[in-house]
Coordinates of C-alpha atoms in Angstrom, one line a residue:
M1396 CA 0.0 0.0 0.0
E1397 CA 2.9 2.4 0.7
K1398 CA 4.2 1.9 -2.8
E1399 CA 0.7 2.8 -4.2
L1400 CA 0.6 5.8 -1.9
E1401 CA 3.9 7.1 -3.2
Q1402 CA 2.7 6.6 -6.8
F1403 CA -0.5 8.4 -6.0
R1404 CA 1.5 11.4 -4.6
Q1405 CA 3.8 11.6 -7.6
E1406 CA 0.9 11.4 -10.0
A1407 CA -1.1 14.0 -8.1
Q1408 CA 1.9 16.4 -8.0
R1409 CA 2.4 15.9 -11.7
L1410 CA -1.2 16.7 -12.5
R1411 CA -1.2 19.8 -10.3
A1412 CA 1.9 21.2 -11.9
G1413 CA 1.2 24.0 -14.2
R1414 CA -2.6 23.9 -14.1
A1415 CA -5.2 26.3 -12.9
K1416 CA -6.7 25.5 -9.5
G1417 CA -9.8 23.4 -9.9
S1418 CA -9.1 22.4 -13.6
A1419 CA -8.4 19.0 -15.0
P1420 CA -9.9 16.7 -12.3
F1421 CA -8.0 13.7 -11.2
P1422 CA -8.7 10.5 -13.2
E1423 CA -11.1 8.1 -11.7
P1424 CA -8.5 5.4 -10.8
L1425 CA -6.6 8.0 -8.6
R1426 CA -9.8 9.2 -6.9
A1427 CA -10.8 5.5 -6.3
F1428 CA -7.4 4.8 -4.7
A1429 CA -7.6 7.8 -2.5
V1430 CA -11.1 6.8 -1.2
R1431 CA -10.0 3.2 -0.7
Y1432 CA -6.9 4.3 1.1
L1433 CA -9.0 6.7 3.3
A1434 CA -11.3 3.9 4.3
Q1435 CA -8.5 1.5 5.2
E1436 CA -6.7 4.1 7.3
L1437 CA -9.8 5.3 9.1
E1438 CA -10.5 1.6 10.0
K1439 CA -7.0 1.4 11.5
G1440 CA -7.9 4.5 13.7
E1441 CA -6.1 7.2 11.7
T1442 CA -7.6 10.6 11.4
L1443 CA -8.9 12.3 8.3
K1444 CA -6.3 15.1 8.7
S1445 CA -3.4 12.6 8.8
V1446 CA -4.7 10.8 5.7
V1447 CA -5.2 14.2 3.8
E1448 CA -1.6 15.1 4.6
R1449 CA -0.2 11.7 3.4
L1450 CA -2.2 11.9 0.2
G1451 CA -1.4 15.6 -0.5
V1452 CA -4.9 16.6 -1.5
S1453 CA -7.2 19.0 0.3
E1454 CA -9.8 17.7 2.9
P1455 CA -12.7 19.2 0.8
T1456 CA -11.5 17.4 -2.3
L1457 CA -11.1 14.1 -0.5
Q1458 CA -14.5 14.4 1.1
A1459 CA -16.1 15.2 -2.3
W1460 CA -14.4 12.1 -3.8
R1461 CA -15.8 10.1 -0.9
R1462 CA -19.3 11.3 -1.8
G1463 CA -18.6 10.3 -5.5
Q1464 CA -18.2 13.8 -6.7
T1465 CA -15.5 15.5 -8.7
P1466 CA -14.7 19.0 -7.2
G1467 CA -14.9 21.8 -9.7
S1468 CA -16.7 19.8 -12.3
K1469 CA -19.9 21.0 -13.7
K1470 CA -21.4 17.6 -13.2
T1471 CA -21.5 18.0 -9.4
R1472 CA -23.1 21.5 -9.5
S1473 CA -26.8 21.8 -9.8
S1474 CA -27.8 23.4 -13.2
E1475 CA -31.2 24.6 -11.8
P1476 CA -31.3 28.2 -10.5
K1477 CA -31.7 28.6 -6.8
T1478 CA -35.1 30.0 -6.0
E1479 CA -36.6 31.4 -2.9
P1480 CA -39.3 29.3 -1.2
L1481 CA -42.8 30.1 -2.1
L1482 CA -44.9 31.8 0.5
P1483 CA -48.8 31.7 0.6
V1484 CA -50.4 35.0 -0.4
V1485 CA -54.0 35.8 0.3
V1486 CA -55.6 38.0 -2.4
H1487 CA -58.9 39.8 -1.8
P1488 CA -61.0 41.4 -4.5
P1489 CA -61.0 45.3 -4.3
K1490 CA -63.7 46.7 -2.2
P1491 CA -66.2 49.0 -4.2
H1492 CA -66.0 51.7 -1.6
A1493 CA -62.2 51.9 -1.5
A1494 CA -60.7 55.3 -2.0
S1495 CA -58.9 56.1 -5.2
P1496 CA -55.1 56.2 -5.2
V1497 CA -53.6 59.5 -4.1
A1498 CA -51.6 61.3 -6.9
T1499 CA -48.3 62.7 -6.0
T1500 CA -46.6 65.6 -7.8
L1501 CA -42.9 66.3 -7.6
A1502 CA -41.4 69.6 -8.3
V1503 CA -37.7 70.3 -9.0
V1504 CA -36.5 73.4 -7.1
S1505 CA -33.3 74.9 -8.2
P1506 CA -31.2 76.7 -5.6
Q1507 CA -31.0 80.4 -5.9
G1508 CA -27.6 81.8 -5.7

């Protein structure tokens, strides 16, 4: 497992070199190894932080891989726009004796000087 870990670290370093942050996600075999390695180490009583340090990837990235997501990819983001929750509104018909709206007049006053 240590040999695989070292290969993972080298490949991860190679993939990160010269690329913009969040671009070109890790290939599936690398993500699968990292998730498998994390599970084995957690069973042994290791902490997530120690595994993240050994793998050389960020904790959010490893957690996303664990959930089966690829951080930064458009596939993991919802394409639906976020909407506010709908609230019930009570609408009453206008009353026949309701007063008409008040008209407002605005005047521009220039300073005298």
